[in-house]
PDB file of C-alpha atoms in Angstrom:
ATOM      1  CA  MET A   1       0.000   0.000   0.000  1.00 43.00           C
ATOM      2  CA  LEU A   2       1.333   3.431  -0.958  1.00 54.00           C
ATOM      3  CA  LEU A   3       1.718   5.611   2.113  1.00 72.00           C
ATOM      4  CA  THR A   4       1.595   9.376   1.723  1.00 83.00           C
ATOM      5  CA  PHE A   5       3.548  11.079   4.470  1.00 95.00           C
ATOM      6  CA  GLU A   6       2.374  14.695   4.064  1.00 95.00           C
ATOM      7  CA  PRO A   7      -1.048  14.347   5.739  1.00 96.00           C
ATOM      8  CA  VAL A   8       0.470  12.274   8.548  1.00 97.00           C
ATOM      9  CA  LEU A   9       3.092  14.932   9.233  1.00 98.00           C
ATOM     10  CA  ALA A  10       0.489  17.696   9.089  1.00 97.00           C
ATOM     11  CA  ARG A  11      -1.667  15.904  11.645  1.00 97.00           C
ATOM     12  CA  ILE A  12       1.300  15.309  13.945  1.00 98.00           C
ATOM     13  CA  ALA A  13       2.329  18.976  13.764  1.00 97.00           C
ATOM     14  CA  GLU A  14      -1.213  20.013  14.677  1.00 97.00           C
ATOM     15  CA  GLU A  15      -1.196  17.686  17.688  1.00 97.00           C
ATOM     16  CA  ILE A  16       2.236  18.890  18.815  1.00 97.00           C
ATOM     17  CA  GLU A  17       0.973  22.454  18.668  1.00 95.00           C
ATOM     18  CA  GLY A  18      -1.435  21.533  21.440  1.00 93.00           C
ATOM     19  CA  LEU A  19       1.229  20.205  23.826  1.00 90.00           C
ATOM     20  CA  THR A  20       1.092  22.203  27.037  1.00 88.00           C
ATOM     21  CA  ASP A  21       4.351  20.939  28.560  1.00 91.00           C
ATOM     22  CA  ARG A  22       7.310  20.650  26.202  1.00 93.00           C
ATOM     23  CA  GLY A  23      10.047  20.409  28.817  1.00 94.00           C
ATOM     24  CA  LEU A  24      13.097  22.641  29.178  1.00 94.00           C
ATOM     25  CA  PRO A  25      16.244  23.127  27.054  1.00 94.00           C
ATOM     26  CA  ALA A  26      19.600  21.739  28.174  1.00 89.00           C
ATOM     27  CA  ASP A  27      20.798  24.381  30.642  1.00 86.00           C
ATOM     28  CA  TYR A  28      24.110  22.725  31.547  1.00 82.00           C
ATOM     29  CA  ILE A  29      25.433  23.779  28.132  1.00 85.00           C
ATOM     30  CA  PRO A  30      25.060  27.576  28.239  1.00 86.00           C
ATOM     31  CA  ALA A  31      25.035  27.911  24.438  1.00 85.00           C
ATOM     32  CA  LEU A  32      21.880  25.740  24.328  1.00 89.00           C
ATOM     33  CA  ALA A  33      20.107  27.083  27.390  1.00 89.00           C
ATOM     34  CA  GLY A  34      18.245  29.844  25.560  1.00 91.00           C
ATOM     35  CA  ALA A  35      16.513  27.604  23.008  1.00 92.00           C
ATOM     36  CA  ASP A  36      12.733  28.040  22.702  1.00 94.00           C
ATOM     37  CA  PRO A  37      10.910  24.800  23.676  1.00 94.00           C
ATOM     38  CA  ALA A  38       8.001  25.776  21.423  1.00 95.00           C
ATOM     39  CA  ARG A  39      10.035  25.220  18.257  1.00 96.00           C
ATOM     40  CA  PHE A  40       9.391  22.000  16.317  1.00 98.00           C
ATOM     41  CA  GLY A  41      10.384  20.328  13.072  1.00 98.00           C
ATOM     42  CA  MET A  42      10.032  16.854  11.600  1.00 98.00           C
ATOM     43  CA  ALA A  43      11.281  15.194   8.416  1.00 98.00           C
ATOM     44  CA  VAL A  44      10.868  11.796   6.782  1.00 98.00           C
ATOM     45  CA  ALA A  45      13.335  10.589   4.139  1.00 98.00           C
ATOM     46  CA  GLU A  46      12.541   7.729   1.800  1.00 97.00           C
ATOM     47  CA  LEU A  47      15.296   5.456   0.539  1.00 96.00           C
ATOM     48  CA  ASP A  48      15.440   7.184  -2.858  1.00 95.00           C
ATOM     49  CA  GLY A  49      16.244  10.520  -1.207  1.00 96.00           C
ATOM     50  CA  THR A  50      12.756  12.012  -1.288  1.00 96.00           C
ATOM     51  CA  VAL A  51      12.200  14.082   1.852  1.00 97.00           C
ATOM     52  CA  TYR A  52       8.968  15.302   3.427  1.00 97.00           C
ATOM     53  CA  GLY A  53       8.815  17.776   6.260  1.00 98.00           C
ATOM     54  CA  VAL A  54       6.709  19.906   8.533  1.00 98.00           C
ATOM     55  CA  GLY A  55       7.398  22.817  10.846  1.00 98.00           C
ATOM     56  CA  GLU A  56      11.019  23.975  11.062  1.00 98.00           C
ATOM     57  CA  TRP A  57      12.327  20.897   9.289  1.00 98.00           C
ATOM     58  CA  ARG A  58      15.068  22.822   7.465  1.00 98.00           C
ATOM     59  CA  GLN A  59      16.242  24.807  10.508  1.00 98.00           C
ATOM     60  CA  PRO A  60      19.761  23.760  11.610  1.00 98.00           C
ATOM     61  CA  PHE A  61      20.180  22.887  15.295  1.00 97.00           C
ATOM     62  CA  SER A  62      22.902  21.447  17.519  1.00 97.00           C
ATOM     63  CA  THR A  63      23.011  17.710  16.855  1.00 98.00           C
ATOM     64  CA  GLN A  64      24.793  16.775  20.108  1.00 97.00           C
ATOM     65  CA  SER A  65      24.520  13.026  20.832  1.00 96.00           C
ATOM     66  CA  VAL A  66      22.731  12.288  17.560  1.00 98.00           C
ATOM     67  CA  THR A  67      26.174  12.330  15.921  1.00 98.00           C
ATOM     68  CA  LYS A  68      27.216   9.350  18.045  1.00 98.00           C
ATOM     69  CA  VAL A  69      25.412   7.123  15.533  1.00 98.00           C
ATOM     70  CA  PHE A  70      27.532   8.388  12.650  1.00 98.00           C
ATOM     71  CA  SER A  71      30.875   8.206  14.463  1.00 98.00           C
ATOM     72  CA  LEU A  72      29.959   4.667  15.566  1.00 98.00           C
ATOM     73  CA  ALA A  73      29.175   3.651  11.985  1.00 98.00           C
ATOM     74  CA  LEU A  74      32.440   5.145  10.711  1.00 98.00           C
ATOM     75  CA  ALA A  75      34.491   3.487  13.452  1.00 98.00           C
ATOM     76  CA  LEU A  76      32.779   0.116  12.987  1.00 98.00           C
ATOM     77  CA  ALA A  77      33.317   0.289   9.213  1.00 98.00           C
ATOM     78  CA  ARG A  78      37.055   0.776   9.743  1.00 97.00           C
ATOM     79  CA  LYS A  79      37.751  -1.359  12.809  1.00 97.00           C
ATOM     80  CA  GLY A  80      35.168  -4.112  12.489  1.00 97.00           C
ATOM     81  CA  ASP A  81      34.115  -6.283  15.411  1.00 96.00           C
ATOM     82  CA  ALA A  82      37.326  -5.439  17.292  1.00 98.00           C
ATOM     83  CA  LEU A  83      35.604  -2.160  18.193  1.00 98.00           C
ATOM     84  CA  TRP A  84      33.392  -4.080  20.616  1.00 97.00           C
ATOM     85  CA  ASP A  85      36.469  -4.992  22.677  1.00 97.00           C
ATOM     86  CA  HIS A  86      36.477  -1.364  23.833  1.00 98.00           C
ATOM     87  CA  VAL A  87      32.759  -0.698  24.364  1.00 97.00           C
ATOM     88  CA  GLY A  88      29.764  -2.852  25.253  1.00 95.00           C
ATOM     89  CA  ARG A  89      26.272  -3.159  23.819  1.00 95.00           C
ATOM     90  CA  GLU A  90      24.105  -3.246  26.938  1.00 91.00           C
ATOM     91  CA  PRO A  91      21.734  -0.594  28.319  1.00 89.00           C
ATOM     92  CA  SER A  92      23.296   1.285  31.206  1.00 78.00           C
ATOM     93  CA  GLY A  93      20.256   2.086  33.348  1.00 68.00           C
ATOM     94  CA  ASN A  94      22.140   5.171  34.541  1.00 67.00           C
ATOM     95  CA  PRO A  95      22.269   8.789  33.341  1.00 64.00           C
ATOM     96  CA  PHE A  96      24.236   9.351  30.134  1.00 63.00           C
ATOM     97  CA  ASN A  97      27.133  11.056  31.918  1.00 63.00           C
ATOM     98  CA  SER A  98      27.363   8.638  34.863  1.00 70.00           C
ATOM     99  CA  LEU A  99      30.732   7.573  36.272  1.00 77.00           C
ATOM    100  CA  VAL A 100      29.305   4.772  38.393  1.00 77.00           C
ATOM    101  CA  GLN A 101      29.664   1.696  36.189  1.00 81.00           C
ATOM    102  CA  LEU A 102      33.100   2.443  34.776  1.00 86.00           C
ATOM    103  CA  GLU A 103      35.001   1.663  37.960  1.00 83.00           C
ATOM    104  CA  TYR A 104      33.639  -1.825  38.555  1.00 83.00           C
ATOM    105  CA  GLU A 105      33.610  -2.658  34.823  1.00 87.00           C
ATOM    106  CA  ASN A 106      37.303  -1.818  34.367  1.00 91.00           C
ATOM    107  CA  GLY A 107      36.821   1.228  32.165  1.00 94.00           C
ATOM    108  CA  ILE A 108      34.716  -0.508  29.483  1.00 95.00           C
ATOM    109  CA  PRO A 109      31.553   1.578  28.908  1.00 95.00           C
ATOM    110  CA  ARG A 110      28.241  -0.240  28.731  1.00 94.00           C
ATOM    111  CA  ASN A 111      27.316   1.023  25.244  1.00 95.00           C
ATOM    112  CA  PRO A 112      28.468   3.504  22.570  1.00 97.00           C
ATOM    113  CA  PHE A 113      25.689   6.022  23.200  1.00 96.00           C
ATOM    114  CA  ILE A 114      26.343   7.008  26.791  1.00 93.00           C
ATOM    115  CA  ASN A 115      29.049   9.680  27.014  1.00 93.00           C
ATOM    116  CA  ALA A 116      31.790   7.290  28.134  1.00 95.00           C
ATOM    117  CA  GLY A 117      31.043   4.930  25.251  1.00 96.00           C
ATOM    118  CA  ALA A 118      30.911   7.735  22.706  1.00 97.00           C
ATOM    119  CA  LEU A 119      34.264   9.014  23.953  1.00 98.00           C
ATOM    120  CA  VAL A 120      35.765   5.566  23.349  1.00 98.00           C
ATOM    121  CA  VAL A 121      34.275   5.392  19.844  1.00 98.00           C
ATOM    122  CA  THR A 122      35.554   8.886  18.998  1.00 98.00           C
ATOM    123  CA  ASP A 123      38.952   7.912  20.385  1.00 98.00           C
ATOM    124  CA  GLN A 124      39.116   4.843  18.133  1.00 98.00           C
ATOM    125  CA  LEU A 125      37.919   6.807  15.097  1.00 98.00           C
ATOM    126  CA  HIS A 126      40.509   9.519  15.734  1.00 98.00           C
ATOM    127  CA  ARG A 127      43.261   6.950  16.193  1.00 98.00           C
ATOM    128  CA  ILE A 128      42.448   5.502  12.772  1.00 98.00           C
ATOM    129  CA  THR A 129      41.725   8.701  10.823  1.00 98.00           C
ATOM    130  CA  GLY A 130      43.514  11.494  12.703  1.00 98.00           C
ATOM    131  CA  ASP A 131      40.398  13.671  12.323  1.00 98.00           C
ATOM    132  CA  ALA A 132      37.361  12.134  14.004  1.00 98.00           C
ATOM    133  CA  SER A 133      35.188  15.245  13.984  1.00 98.00           C
ATOM    134  CA  GLY A 134      36.214  16.061  10.416  1.00 98.00           C
ATOM    135  CA  VAL A 135      35.369  12.656   8.956  1.00 98.00           C
ATOM    136  CA  THR A 136      32.036  12.695  10.802  1.00 98.00           C
ATOM    137  CA  LEU A 137      31.220  16.123   9.370  1.00 98.00           C
ATOM    138  CA  ASP A 138      32.294  15.029   5.878  1.00 98.00           C
ATOM    139  CA  PHE A 139      30.069  11.953   6.111  1.00 98.00           C
ATOM    140  CA  LEU A 140      27.055  14.039   7.132  1.00 98.00           C
ATOM    141  CA  ARG A 141      27.690  16.487   4.303  1.00 98.00           C
ATOM    142  CA  ALA A 142      27.939  13.698   1.743  1.00 98.00           C
ATOM    143  CA  GLU A 143      24.900  11.719   2.878  1.00 98.00           C
ATOM    144  CA  SER A 144      22.653  14.760   3.345  1.00 98.00           C
ATOM    145  CA  GLY A 145      23.834  16.434   0.150  1.00 98.00           C
ATOM    146  CA  ASN A 146      24.362  19.632   2.139  1.00 98.00           C
ATOM    147  CA  ARG A 147      27.944  20.890   1.861  1.00 98.00           C
ATOM    148  CA  ASP A 148      27.102  23.845   4.124  1.00 98.00           C
ATOM    149  CA  LEU A 149      26.967  21.821   7.345  1.00 98.00           C
ATOM    150  CA  VAL A 150      29.385  23.235   9.907  1.00 98.00           C
ATOM    151  CA  ILE A 151      30.695  22.776  13.426  1.00 98.00           C
ATOM    152  CA  ASP A 152      29.269  25.474  15.700  1.00 96.00           C
ATOM    153  CA  ARG A 153      32.355  26.950  17.338  1.00 95.00           C
ATOM    154  CA  GLU A 154      30.365  28.705  20.073  1.00 94.00           C
ATOM    155  CA  VAL A 155      28.709  25.475  21.167  1.00 94.00           C
ATOM    156  CA  ALA A 156      31.993  23.538  21.046  1.00 95.00           C
ATOM    157  CA  GLU A 157      33.685  26.166  23.195  1.00 94.00           C
ATOM    158  CA  SER A 158      30.741  26.208  25.607  1.00 91.00           C
ATOM    159  CA  GLU A 159      30.929  22.439  26.028  1.00 91.00           C
ATOM    160  CA  THR A 160      34.691  22.587  26.471  1.00 92.00           C
ATOM    161  CA  ALA A 161      34.348  25.187  29.220  1.00 92.00           C
ATOM    162  CA  HIS A 162      31.795  23.045  31.066  1.00 89.00           C
ATOM    163  CA  GLY A 163      33.136  19.584  30.192  1.00 91.00           C
ATOM    164  CA  ASP A 164      34.624  18.482  33.506  1.00 94.00           C
ATOM    165  CA  ARG A 165      32.415  15.394  33.765  1.00 93.00           C
ATOM    166  CA  ASN A 166      33.410  14.214  30.290  1.00 95.00           C
ATOM    167  CA  ALA A 167      37.054  14.875  31.131  1.00 96.00           C
ATOM    168  CA  ALA A 168      36.683  12.751  34.267  1.00 95.00           C
ATOM    169  CA  LEU A 169      35.193   9.910  32.213  1.00 95.00           C
ATOM    170  CA  ALA A 170      38.002  10.112  29.662  1.00 97.00           C
ATOM    171  CA  TYR A 171      40.810  10.251  32.219  1.00 97.00           C
ATOM    172  CA  PHE A 172      39.381   7.299  34.139  1.00 96.00           C
ATOM    173  CA  MET A 173      39.153   5.204  30.973  1.00 97.00           C
ATOM    174  CA  ALA A 174      42.689   6.274  30.054  1.00 98.00           C
ATOM    175  CA  SER A 175      43.837   4.950  33.428  1.00 96.00           C
ATOM    176  CA  CYS A 176      42.303   1.617  32.398  1.00 96.00           C
ATOM    177  CA  ASP A 177      44.171   1.667  29.053  1.00 97.00           C
ATOM    178  CA  ASN A 178      40.953   2.133  27.086  1.00 98.00           C
ATOM    179  CA  ILE A 179      41.873   5.507  25.545  1.00 98.00           C
ATOM    180  CA  ALA A 180      44.589   5.750  22.880  1.00 98.00           C
ATOM    181  CA  ASN A 181      44.816   9.510  22.261  1.00 98.00           C
ATOM    182  CA  PRO A 182      45.835  12.263  24.698  1.00 98.00           C
ATOM    183  CA  VAL A 183      42.689  13.143  26.637  1.00 98.00           C
ATOM    184  CA  PRO A 184      42.707  16.857  25.653  1.00 97.00           C
ATOM    185  CA  THR A 185      42.861  15.837  21.992  1.00 98.00           C
ATOM    186  CA  LEU A 186      40.003  13.387  22.450  1.00 98.00           C
ATOM    187  CA  LEU A 187      37.835  15.951  24.253  1.00 98.00           C
ATOM    188  CA  ARG A 188      38.407  18.510  21.494  1.00 98.00           C
ATOM    189  CA  GLU A 189      37.294  16.024  18.826  1.00 98.00           C
ATOM    190  CA  TYR A 190      34.317  14.861  20.887  1.00 98.00           C
ATOM    191  CA  PHE A 191      33.023  18.367  21.595  1.00 97.00           C
ATOM    192  CA  ARG A 192      33.499  19.401  17.965  1.00 98.00           C
ATOM    193  CA  GLN A 193      31.585  16.334  16.796  1.00 97.00           C
ATOM    194  CA  CYS A 194      28.697  17.097  19.143  1.00 97.00           C
ATOM    195  CA  ALA A 195      28.618  20.734  17.982  1.00 97.00           C
ATOM    196  CA  ILE A 196      27.793  19.935  14.346  1.00 98.00           C
ATOM    197  CA  ARG A 197      24.696  21.847  13.199  1.00 98.00           C
ATOM    198  CA  ALA A 198      22.204  20.149  10.891  1.00 98.00           C
ATOM    199  CA  SER A 199      18.485  20.216  10.143  1.00 98.00           C
ATOM    200  CA  CYS A 200      15.838  17.506  10.366  1.00 98.00           C
ATOM    201  CA  ALA A 201      16.052  17.104   6.585  1.00 98.00           C
ATOM    202  CA  ASP A 202      19.847  16.738   6.722  1.00 98.00           C
ATOM    203  CA  LEU A 203      19.790  14.162   9.499  1.00 98.00           C
ATOM    204  CA  ALA A 204      16.915  12.115   8.079  1.00 98.00           C
ATOM    205  CA  LEU A 205      18.832  11.806   4.798  1.00 98.00           C
ATOM    206  CA  ALA A 206      22.155  11.094   6.523  1.00 98.00           C
ATOM    207  CA  THR A 207      20.623   8.276   8.588  1.00 98.00           C
ATOM    208  CA  ALA A 208      19.174   6.474   5.574  1.00 98.00           C
ATOM    209  CA  PHE A 209      22.202   4.156   5.223  1.00 98.00           C
ATOM    210  CA  LEU A 210      20.843   2.287   8.255  1.00 98.00           C
ATOM    211  CA  ALA A 211      17.469   1.800   6.566  1.00 98.00           C
ATOM    212  CA  ARG A 212      19.323   0.631   3.431  1.00 98.00           C
ATOM    213  CA  HIS A 213      21.152  -2.033   5.462  1.00 98.00           C
ATOM    214  CA  GLY A 214      24.539  -0.320   5.202  1.00 98.00           C
ATOM    215  CA  LEU A 215      24.401   1.239   1.724  1.00 98.00           C
ATOM    216  CA  ARG A 216      25.302   4.903   1.344  1.00 98.00           C
ATOM    217  CA  ALA A 217      23.385   7.413  -0.788  1.00 97.00           C
ATOM    218  CA  ASP A 218      25.730   6.822  -3.757  1.00 97.00           C
ATOM    219  CA  GLY A 219      25.162   3.069  -3.617  1.00 97.00           C
ATOM    220  CA  SER A 220      28.544   2.214  -2.097  1.00 98.00           C
ATOM    221  CA  ARG A 221      28.611   0.024   0.987  1.00 98.00           C
ATOM    222  CA  LEU A 222      29.663   1.552   4.318  1.00 98.00           C
ATOM    223  CA  LEU A 223      28.598  -1.349   6.542  1.00 98.00           C
ATOM    224  CA  THR A 224      27.723  -4.982   6.064  1.00 98.00           C
ATOM    225  CA  SER A 225      24.082  -5.841   6.627  1.00 98.00           C
ATOM    226  CA  SER A 226      25.116  -7.450   9.902  1.00 98.00           C
ATOM    227  CA  GLN A 227      26.906  -4.298  11.078  1.00 98.00           C
ATOM    228  CA  ALA A 228      23.910  -2.125  10.179  1.00 98.00           C
ATOM    229  CA  LYS A 229      21.739  -4.524  12.164  1.00 98.00           C
ATOM    230  CA  GLN A 230      24.079  -4.191  15.134  1.00 97.00           C
ATOM    231  CA  ILE A 231      23.814  -0.396  15.133  1.00 98.00           C
ATOM    232  CA  ASN A 232      20.033  -0.447  14.750  1.00 98.00           C
ATOM    233  CA  ALA A 233      19.792  -2.913  17.634  1.00 98.00           C
ATOM    234  CA  VAL A 234      21.935  -0.775  19.935  1.00 97.00           C
ATOM    235  CA  MET A 235      19.899   2.289  18.955  1.00 98.00           C
ATOM    236  CA  LEU A 236      16.711   0.470  19.951  1.00 97.00           C
ATOM    237  CA  THR A 237      18.036  -0.687  23.322  1.00 96.00           C
ATOM    238  CA  CYS A 238      20.352   2.203  24.260  1.00 95.00           C
ATOM    239  CA  GLY A 239      19.566   5.226  22.090  1.00 96.00           C
ATOM    240  CA  ALA A 240      17.407   7.253  24.468  1.00 94.00           C
ATOM    241  CA  TYR A 241      19.714   7.370  27.498  1.00 84.00           C
ATOM    242  CA  ASP A 242      18.160   5.703  30.553  1.00 84.00           C
ATOM    243  CA  ALA A 243      14.688   6.002  28.998  1.00 91.00           C
ATOM    244  CA  ALA A 244      15.449   3.583  26.151  1.00 91.00           C
ATOM    245  CA  GLY A 245      12.875   1.052  27.341  1.00 93.00           C
ATOM    246  CA  ASP A 246      10.149   3.682  27.430  1.00 95.00           C
ATOM    247  CA  PHE A 247      11.196   4.928  23.979  1.00 96.00           C
ATOM    248  CA  ALA A 248      11.022   1.403  22.537  1.00 96.00           C
ATOM    249  CA  HIS A 249       7.646   0.895  24.221  1.00 96.00           C
ATOM    250  CA  ARG A 250       6.175   4.108  22.841  1.00 97.00           C
ATOM    251  CA  VAL A 251       7.877   4.459  19.452  1.00 98.00           C
ATOM    252  CA  GLY A 252       8.948   0.942  18.441  1.00 97.00           C
ATOM    253  CA  LEU A 253      11.870   2.065  16.274  1.00 98.00           C
ATOM    254  CA  PRO A 254      15.652   2.237  16.590  1.00 98.00           C
ATOM    255  CA  GLY A 255      16.350   5.831  17.580  1.00 98.00           C
ATOM    256  CA  LYS A 256      19.002   8.148  18.957  1.00 98.00           C
ATOM    257  CA  SER A 257      18.338  11.364  20.830  1.00 97.00           C
ATOM    258  CA  GLY A 258      20.507  14.363  21.624  1.00 96.00           C
ATOM    259  CA  VAL A 259      20.210  17.123  24.194  1.00 95.00           C
ATOM    260  CA  GLY A 260      19.967  19.677  21.402  1.00 96.00           C
ATOM    261  CA  GLY A 261      16.411  18.351  21.011  1.00 97.00           C
ATOM    262  CA  GLY A 262      16.923  16.165  17.965  1.00 98.00           C
ATOM    263  CA  ILE A 263      16.007  12.492  17.573  1.00 98.00           C
ATOM    264  CA  ILE A 264      16.723  10.278  14.560  1.00 98.00           C
ATOM    265  CA  ALA A 265      14.810   7.049  13.956  1.00 98.00           C
ATOM    266  CA  VAL A 266      14.997   4.197  11.450  1.00 98.00           C
ATOM    267  CA  VAL A 267      12.311   2.113   9.762  1.00 98.00           C
ATOM    268  CA  PRO A 268      14.558  -0.584   8.206  1.00 97.00           C
ATOM    269  CA  GLY A 269      13.916  -1.053   4.496  1.00 97.00           C
ATOM    270  CA  ARG A 270      11.427   1.829   4.368  1.00 97.00           C
ATOM    271  CA  CYS A 271      12.464   5.299   5.595  1.00 98.00           C
ATOM    272  CA  THR A 272      14.250   7.358   8.219  1.00 98.00           C
ATOM    273  CA  LEU A 273      13.039  10.219  10.384  1.00 98.00           C
ATOM    274  CA  CYS A 274      14.357  13.163  12.345  1.00 98.00           C
ATOM    275  CA  VAL A 275      12.398  15.310  14.787  1.00 98.00           C
ATOM    276  CA  TRP A 276      13.495  18.411  16.663  1.00 98.00           C
ATOM    277  CA  GLY A 277      12.062  20.068  19.737  1.00 98.00           C
ATOM    278  CA  PRO A 278      14.528  21.782  22.139  1.00 97.00           C
ATOM    279  CA  GLY A 279      12.442  21.158  25.257  1.00 97.00           C
ATOM    280  CA  LEU A 280      13.711  18.055  27.090  1.00 96.00           C
ATOM    281  CA  ASP A 281      12.289  15.749  29.730  1.00 94.00           C
ATOM    282  CA  ALA A 282      14.172  14.860  32.910  1.00 91.00           C
ATOM    283  CA  ARG A 283      16.175  12.177  31.070  1.00 90.00           C
ATOM    284  CA  GLY A 284      17.378  14.438  28.280  1.00 91.00           C
ATOM    285  CA  ASN A 285      14.976  13.446  25.495  1.00 96.00           C
ATOM    286  CA  SER A 286      12.863  15.876  23.463  1.00 97.00           C
ATOM    287  CA  VAL A 287       9.291  15.904  24.770  1.00 97.00           C
ATOM    288  CA  ALA A 288       7.819  16.978  21.442  1.00 98.00           C
ATOM    289  CA  GLY A 289      10.146  14.664  19.539  1.00 98.00           C
ATOM    290  CA  VAL A 290       9.219  11.482  21.391  1.00 98.00           C
ATOM    291  CA  THR A 291       5.534  12.405  21.182  1.00 98.00           C
ATOM    292  CA  ALA A 292       5.789  13.015  17.432  1.00 98.00           C
ATOM    293  CA  LEU A 293       7.536   9.710  16.769  1.00 98.00           C
ATOM    294  CA  ASP A 294       4.993   7.896  18.939  1.00 98.00           C
ATOM    295  CA  ARG A 295       2.196   9.389  16.843  1.00 98.00           C
ATOM    296  CA  PHE A 296       4.017   8.604  13.581  1.00 98.00           C
ATOM    297  CA  THR A 297       4.316   4.882  14.294  1.00 98.00           C
ATOM    298  CA  THR A 298       0.754   4.763  15.632  1.00 97.00           C
ATOM    299  CA  LEU A 299      -0.747   6.541  12.623  1.00 96.00           C
ATOM    300  CA  THR A 300       1.295   4.724   9.952  1.00 96.00           C
ATOM    301  CA  GLY A 301       1.806   1.302  11.515  1.00 95.00           C
ATOM    302  CA  LEU A 302       5.493   1.564  10.606  1.00 96.00           C
ATOM    303  CA  SER A 303       7.529   0.074  13.436  1.00 95.00           C
ATOM    304  CA  VAL A 304       9.785  -2.925  13.960  1.00 94.00           C
ATOM    305  CA  PHE A 305       7.103  -4.668  16.026  1.00 90.00           C
TER     306      PHE A 305
END
């Protein structure tokens, strides 16, 4: 059955307009603290590159932890299964910047989407390429078709100035021989990666390689089908911080959120989505974004369940 996305998106936008509580922006990163929670955008990209959108779907925003999916894919493509020697694939059950589990798990983070795990992935990618943030930005530009994507210097500097917790995570893992680069170098690359600005349209298009089972927009293969499955699985179980179970329950798709208010999601073999709403819940996920994705899978029947 042919599914037309425009009326679905229009209905979702109308329902989001009626949300009375959209949460609060991430105030621990000063450059993000002033974002308006009332803003909203949503895009759906089909596998042939056709994109549909509603609201502020072409407005660039700070991608933050959404980029962890792309750095993971790039690292896994280069390092293969040996990457999993450095980072696990289990939900953490703790906040995304928690130090608790690292000590009794010998510096091996639970999964690549909590901050400790993403630091390890960025470290491995930088060890291989010498430019982790640059190759991530180049990948996003190529897959989205938008050469104007940039790293927001103000946001990167803001995160650097308030990045003590991430530094603590990195130094502890370095003490366990799970970090290869000098910690200051790693932190610079990590903060730059998180400070990439992109729109819902850009990110929906850039994520489509996971719906195409590892194939890039130009038809070349980035990942094997098995590797794409691995990333989708970890997104489903770990992609929404310590609310991943609730996200899977409500949305039923592999997804990855960021504290800039963005969430990407994958319908394998069909399409990819990105939503943006800067207001976050207590666990760091966009209130409007989760609600919109919940309504999308309910209205269309497109989920992995």
